[in-house]
Amino acid sequence: MENLIDIRGVTHAYKTKHGALPVLDNLDIQVPQGEFCAVVGPSGCGKSTLTRLVAGLMKPDQGEVWLHGEKVTSPRKTVGMAFQNPVMLEWRSIIDNVILPLEIVAPSMSKAEKYARAEHLLEMVGLKGFSNKRPSELSGGMRQRASLCRAIVHKPDVLIMDEPFGALDNFTREDLWQTMRDLRAAEPFTAVLITHDLRESVFLGDQVIVLSGRPAHTQYVLDVDLPADRTIDILYEPKAVDMLHLLRDQIRIAQGRDGEVH
Ligand SMILES: Nc1ncnc2c1ncn2[C@@H]1O[C@H](COP(=O)(O)OP(=O)(O)OP(=O)(O)O)[C@@H](O)[C@H]1O
């Protein structure tokens, strides 16, 4: 299978007033077309920096980022992004927020077509009937659902998510995981998900990449060999529990606390 995302030997340091801060060190990540890649790692190891590089918002000091066989050298329109705190324009209705990427990527598409596409997605994520509400009229979970619709409305090559469910309570978060699973089945996309939640990484990922402490390299790659139509219950089954233990151990190593008693 073609690697839709190919990160080769990426090394990057931020220039700060105290000197260079090395953040990524010879990082390699490959994500085949249609796969969901979850990235976990210690706090501050460089996960968000990685998303900026994939989206073309920054250039690495060394190494290359390739998307769909093209070297990323500038911001890409064919990337969808979702963050922990979705930025929604309060003066626009939910549906007008969702169609924003289409206004940029598909200016010739008729308004009726844009609305039809957005309505379809909003219905899929359980927001039928909320299209004309303002963002502040929705709960945090509902706004995040709308933000996921906005991130994929233009059928991006790759969906990049940085802790999108991080601010939600546990039950809402699990609901959103299932929504994400269903969206993916209906609208296949390639995804990179940054998360601090190991259960989330196993539930959603085809592979989980554990980054080392800063400067980050790929420390471990877990192949999540579970069925695509997994339910939350699977997280309590021995195979998934073993994966969670293994990831926990890897995070401990990444934090430099191998062998410590907790
Ligand atoms: N624009 C910047 N200029 C200077 N330093 C930066 C910049 N952006 C991030 N950093 C620093 O680089 C390091 C990595 O940041 P990054 O946000 O990529 O890590 P992260 O793994 O996403 O963190 P967290 O897990 O806490 O969300 C941090 O020490 C951060 O303070």
Short mmCIF file of C-alpha atoms and ligand atoms in Angstrom, two decimals:
data_model
loop_
_atom_site.label_atom_id
_atom_site.label_comp_id
_atom_site.label_asym_id
_atom_site.label_seq_id
_atom_site.Cartn_x
_atom_site.Cartn_y
_atom_site.Cartn_z
CA MET A 1 0.00 0.00 0.00
CA GLU A 2 1.25 3.52 -0.82
CA ASN A 3 2.40 5.57 2.17
CA LEU A 4 0.17 8.62 2.07
CA ILE A 5 2.25 10.27 4.77
CA ASP A 6 5.98 9.74 4.68
CA ILE A 7 8.09 11.57 7.26
CA ARG A 8 11.74 10.90 6.61
CA GLY A 9 14.56 11.79 8.96
CA VAL A 10 12.91 14.95 10.26
CA THR A 11 15.01 16.94 12.68
CA HIS A 12 13.92 20.30 14.04
CA ALA A 13 14.96 22.79 16.69
CA TYR A 14 13.17 25.99 17.70
CA LYS A 15 15.28 29.09 17.93
CA THR A 16 14.64 30.64 21.32
CA LYS A 17 16.33 33.50 23.15
CA HIS A 18 18.11 30.86 25.25
CA GLY A 19 19.47 29.14 22.13
CA ALA A 20 18.28 26.23 20.01
CA LEU A 21 15.67 23.89 21.52
CA PRO A 22 15.95 20.53 19.71
CA VAL A 23 12.43 19.11 19.40
CA LEU A 24 12.51 16.37 16.76
CA ASP A 25 15.50 14.14 16.08
CA ASN A 26 15.63 12.07 12.91
CA LEU A 27 11.94 11.24 13.11
CA ASP A 28 10.51 8.67 10.69
CA ILE A 29 6.77 7.98 10.39
CA GLN A 30 4.95 6.21 7.57
CA VAL A 31 1.17 6.09 7.30
CA PRO A 32 -0.37 4.05 4.48
CA GLN A 33 -3.38 5.45 2.60
CA GLY A 34 -6.59 5.05 4.60
CA GLU A 35 -4.83 4.23 7.87
CA PHE A 36 -5.36 5.90 11.20
CA CYS A 37 -2.14 6.71 13.02
CA ALA A 38 -2.32 7.65 16.70
CA VAL A 39 0.72 9.40 18.15
CA VAL A 40 1.44 9.33 21.88
CA GLY A 41 4.44 10.54 23.84
CA PRO A 42 5.51 12.43 26.93
CA SER A 43 4.27 15.96 27.45
CA GLY A 44 6.27 18.51 25.47
CA CYS A 45 8.07 15.93 23.33
CA GLY A 46 7.14 17.57 20.03
CA LYS A 47 3.78 16.08 19.03
CA SER A 48 2.14 19.38 18.03
CA THR A 49 5.28 20.35 16.16
CA LEU A 50 4.83 17.19 14.13
CA THR A 51 1.28 18.21 13.13
CA ARG A 52 2.53 21.64 11.98
CA LEU A 53 5.15 19.98 9.81
CA VAL A 54 2.65 17.60 8.19
CA ALA A 55 0.24 20.48 7.50
CA GLY A 56 3.08 22.43 5.88
CA LEU A 57 2.79 25.24 8.44
CA MET A 58 6.52 24.87 9.24
CA LYS A 59 9.56 23.49 7.46
CA PRO A 60 11.91 21.08 9.24
CA ASP A 61 15.59 21.96 9.63
CA GLN A 62 16.48 18.60 8.13
CA GLY A 63 14.57 15.73 6.55
CA GLU A 64 11.45 15.67 4.43
CA VAL A 65 7.69 15.37 4.77
CA TRP A 66 5.85 13.82 1.83
CA LEU A 67 2.08 13.72 1.39
CA HIS A 68 0.57 11.72 -1.45
CA GLY A 69 3.92 11.56 -3.25
CA GLU A 70 4.49 15.33 -3.05
CA LYS A 71 7.09 16.99 -0.87
CA VAL A 72 5.42 19.37 1.59
CA THR A 73 6.99 22.82 1.27
CA SER A 74 4.06 25.15 2.05
CA PRO A 75 0.63 25.02 3.77
CA ARG A 76 -1.61 22.42 2.10
CA LYS A 77 -5.26 23.03 1.33
CA THR A 78 -5.94 19.31 1.16
CA VAL A 79 -5.33 18.81 4.85
CA GLY A 80 -8.16 18.84 7.40
CA MET A 81 -7.41 19.92 10.95
CA ALA A 82 -9.18 19.57 14.29
CA PHE A 83 -7.93 20.85 17.65
CA GLN A 84 -8.82 20.56 21.32
CA ASN A 85 -10.69 23.88 21.33
CA PRO A 86 -12.48 24.18 18.01
CA VAL A 87 -12.39 27.76 16.77
CA MET A 88 -15.88 28.46 15.47
CA LEU A 89 -16.97 31.82 14.08
CA GLU A 90 -19.78 32.94 16.39
CA TRP A 91 -21.35 35.20 13.76
CA ARG A 92 -21.87 32.23 11.46
CA SER A 93 -24.34 29.39 11.98
CA ILE A 94 -23.01 25.86 12.54
CA ILE A 95 -23.56 24.90 8.91
CA ASP A 96 -21.85 28.09 7.70
CA ASN A 97 -18.88 27.18 9.90
CA VAL A 98 -18.82 23.65 8.47
CA ILE A 99 -18.74 24.81 4.85
CA LEU A 100 -15.78 27.19 5.43
CA PRO A 101 -13.13 24.84 3.92
CA LEU A 102 -15.32 24.37 0.83
CA GLU A 103 -15.38 28.14 0.31
CA ILE A 104 -11.59 28.00 0.07
CA VAL A 105 -11.01 24.68 -1.69
CA ALA A 106 -14.11 24.49 -3.92
CA PRO A 107 -15.17 28.08 -4.71
CA SER A 108 -17.06 26.99 -7.82
CA MET A 109 -19.27 24.54 -5.90
CA SER A 110 -22.83 25.89 -5.57
CA LYS A 111 -24.06 26.94 -2.14
CA ALA A 112 -26.79 24.28 -2.36
CA GLU A 113 -24.16 21.57 -2.93
CA LYS A 114 -22.01 22.88 -0.08
CA TYR A 115 -25.01 22.86 2.26
CA ALA A 116 -26.07 19.37 1.13
CA ARG A 117 -22.59 18.00 1.86
CA ALA A 118 -22.44 19.72 5.26
CA GLU A 119 -25.98 18.62 6.21
CA HIS A 120 -25.09 15.04 5.34
CA LEU A 121 -22.06 15.11 7.64
CA LEU A 122 -23.90 16.90 10.45
CA GLU A 123 -26.58 14.24 10.29
CA MET A 124 -23.95 11.48 10.42
CA VAL A 125 -22.45 12.89 13.63
CA GLY A 126 -25.87 13.29 15.29
CA LEU A 127 -26.33 17.04 14.74
CA LYS A 128 -29.42 16.90 12.54
CA GLY A 129 -31.55 19.93 13.34
CA PHE A 130 -28.64 22.02 14.71
CA SER A 131 -27.41 23.50 11.42
CA ASN A 132 -28.82 26.95 12.04
CA LYS A 133 -27.72 27.27 15.67
CA ARG A 134 -24.82 29.50 16.67
CA PRO A 135 -21.68 27.79 18.06
CA SER A 136 -22.36 29.11 21.60
CA GLU A 137 -25.74 27.34 21.59
CA LEU A 138 -24.03 23.93 21.40
CA SER A 139 -22.30 21.90 24.14
CA GLY A 140 -18.54 21.30 23.96
CA GLY A 141 -19.10 17.78 22.60
CA MET A 142 -21.51 19.04 19.96
CA ARG A 143 -19.09 21.77 18.88
CA GLN A 144 -16.37 19.14 18.54
CA ARG A 145 -18.70 17.03 16.39
CA ALA A 146 -19.30 20.06 14.15
CA SER A 147 -15.57 20.72 14.06
CA LEU A 148 -14.93 17.15 12.83
CA CYS A 149 -17.47 17.74 10.04
CA ARG A 150 -15.66 20.95 9.10
CA ALA A 151 -12.32 19.12 9.09
CA ILE A 152 -13.48 16.53 6.54
CA VAL A 153 -16.11 18.46 4.54
CA HIS A 154 -13.65 19.05 1.67
CA LYS A 155 -12.53 15.39 1.62
CA PRO A 156 -8.95 16.14 2.67
CA ASP A 157 -6.06 13.80 1.83
CA VAL A 158 -5.24 13.71 5.48
CA LEU A 159 -7.02 14.61 8.69
CA ILE A 160 -4.74 15.92 11.42
CA MET A 161 -6.12 16.05 14.93
CA ASP A 162 -4.32 17.49 17.94
CA GLU A 163 -6.02 16.31 21.15
CA PRO A 164 -9.51 16.90 19.70
CA PHE A 165 -11.27 15.10 22.57
CA GLY A 166 -8.94 16.27 25.34
CA ALA A 167 -11.34 18.79 26.89
CA LEU A 168 -14.38 16.47 26.97
CA ASP A 169 -15.65 14.35 29.86
CA ASN A 170 -15.01 10.60 29.61
CA PHE A 171 -18.44 9.54 28.41
CA THR A 172 -18.67 12.25 25.77
CA ARG A 173 -15.17 11.34 24.69
CA GLU A 174 -16.10 7.68 24.20
CA ASP A 175 -19.18 8.76 22.21
CA LEU A 176 -16.93 10.85 19.99
CA TRP A 177 -14.55 7.91 19.45
CA GLN A 178 -17.48 5.91 18.12
CA THR A 179 -18.58 8.82 15.95
CA MET A 180 -15.04 8.98 14.56
CA ARG A 181 -15.10 5.23 13.86
CA ASP A 182 -18.42 5.56 11.99
CA LEU A 183 -17.28 8.63 10.03
CA ARG A 184 -14.21 6.76 8.95
CA ALA A 185 -16.24 3.78 7.76
CA ALA A 186 -18.52 6.10 5.73
CA GLU A 187 -15.84 8.50 4.45
CA PRO A 188 -12.44 6.79 4.44
CA PHE A 189 -9.57 9.16 5.22
CA THR A 190 -5.98 8.95 6.38
CA ALA A 191 -5.54 10.37 9.85
CA VAL A 192 -2.93 11.44 12.35
CA LEU A 193 -4.27 11.80 15.88
CA ILE A 194 -2.19 13.30 18.66
CA THR A 195 -3.44 12.13 22.02
CA HIS A 196 -2.48 11.68 25.67
CA ASP A 197 -5.12 8.98 26.09
CA LEU A 198 -3.76 5.46 25.51
CA ARG A 199 -7.27 3.94 25.37
CA GLU A 200 -8.18 6.44 22.67
CA SER A 201 -5.05 5.53 20.70
CA VAL A 202 -5.91 1.81 20.80
CA PHE A 203 -9.62 2.33 20.07
CA LEU A 204 -9.03 4.57 17.05
CA GLY A 205 -5.60 3.63 15.76
CA ASP A 206 -4.45 1.13 13.15
CA GLN A 207 -0.99 1.92 14.43
CA VAL A 208 0.11 3.71 17.57
CA ILE A 209 3.43 5.51 17.43
CA VAL A 210 5.17 6.19 20.73
CA LEU A 211 7.52 9.15 20.54
CA SER A 212 10.54 9.30 22.79
CA GLY A 213 11.17 12.21 25.13
CA ARG A 214 12.41 15.45 23.54
CA PRO A 215 14.01 15.60 21.03
CA ALA A 216 11.55 13.02 19.76
CA HIS A 217 12.18 10.09 17.51
CA THR A 218 9.94 7.09 16.87
CA GLN A 219 10.55 4.90 19.89
CA TYR A 220 7.96 2.20 19.27
CA VAL A 221 5.30 1.32 16.68
CA LEU A 222 2.33 -0.76 17.80
CA ASP A 223 0.28 -2.49 15.15
CA VAL A 224 -3.29 -2.44 16.53
CA ASP A 225 -4.50 -5.78 15.32
CA LEU A 226 -8.18 -5.37 16.30
CA PRO A 227 -11.27 -5.40 14.04
CA ALA A 228 -12.16 -2.09 12.32
CA ASP A 229 -15.72 -2.19 13.70
CA ARG A 230 -14.46 -2.32 17.29
CA THR A 231 -16.73 -1.29 20.15
CA ILE A 232 -15.73 0.29 23.48
CA ASP A 233 -16.08 -3.16 25.10
CA ILE A 234 -13.04 -4.35 23.18
CA LEU A 235 -10.87 -2.15 25.41
CA TYR A 236 -11.65 -4.50 28.31
CA GLU A 237 -10.63 -7.64 26.41
CA PRO A 238 -7.21 -9.24 27.11
CA LYS A 239 -5.68 -8.38 23.73
CA ALA A 240 -6.43 -4.66 24.10
CA VAL A 241 -5.48 -4.66 27.79
CA ASP A 242 -2.09 -6.18 26.86
CA MET A 243 -1.62 -3.41 24.28
CA LEU A 244 -2.45 -0.76 26.88
CA HIS A 245 0.10 -2.23 29.32
CA LEU A 246 2.72 -2.31 26.61
CA LEU A 247 2.04 1.32 25.66
CA ARG A 248 2.12 2.37 29.32
CA ASP A 249 5.57 0.74 29.63
CA GLN A 250 6.74 2.49 26.48
CA ILE A 251 5.58 5.87 27.81
CA ARG A 252 7.47 5.19 31.03
CA ILE A 253 10.62 4.50 29.00
CA ALA A 254 10.00 7.67 26.97
CA GLN A 255 9.71 9.63 30.19
CA GLY A 256 13.05 8.18 31.27
CA ARG A 257 11.47 6.35 34.19
CA ASP A 258 12.06 2.75 33.17
CA GLY A 259 12.15 0.53 36.23
CA GLU A 260 10.69 3.16 38.58
CA VAL A 261 7.98 1.91 40.90
CA HIS A 262 4.64 3.77 40.62
N1 LIG B 1 7.11 28.29 18.32
C1 LIG B 1 7.89 27.79 19.29
N2 LIG B 1 9.02 28.44 19.66
C2 LIG B 1 9.81 27.94 20.63
N3 LIG B 1 9.56 26.78 21.30
C3 LIG B 1 8.45 26.11 20.97
C4 LIG B 1 7.56 26.58 19.96
N4 LIG B 1 6.52 25.69 19.86
C5 LIG B 1 6.77 24.72 20.76
N5 LIG B 1 7.92 24.97 21.42
C6 LIG B 1 8.53 24.12 22.46
O1 LIG B 1 8.87 22.89 21.81
C7 LIG B 1 8.61 21.79 22.65
C8 LIG B 1 7.65 20.83 21.94
O2 LIG B 1 6.40 21.48 21.82
P1 LIG B 1 5.12 20.73 21.23
O3 LIG B 1 3.95 21.64 21.44
O4 LIG B 1 5.41 20.26 19.86
O5 LIG B 1 5.05 19.46 22.22
P2 LIG B 1 3.82 18.49 22.56
O6 LIG B 1 4.40 17.13 22.62
O7 LIG B 1 2.70 18.71 21.61
O8 LIG B 1 3.42 19.02 24.00
P3 LIG B 1 2.13 18.63 24.91
O9 LIG B 1 2.16 17.15 25.06
O10 LIG B 1 2.39 19.33 26.19
O11 LIG B 1 0.93 19.13 24.17
C9 LIG B 1 8.06 22.36 23.95
O12 LIG B 1 9.12 22.45 24.87
C10 LIG B 1 7.57 23.75 23.57
O13 LIG B 1 7.69 24.64 24.65
#
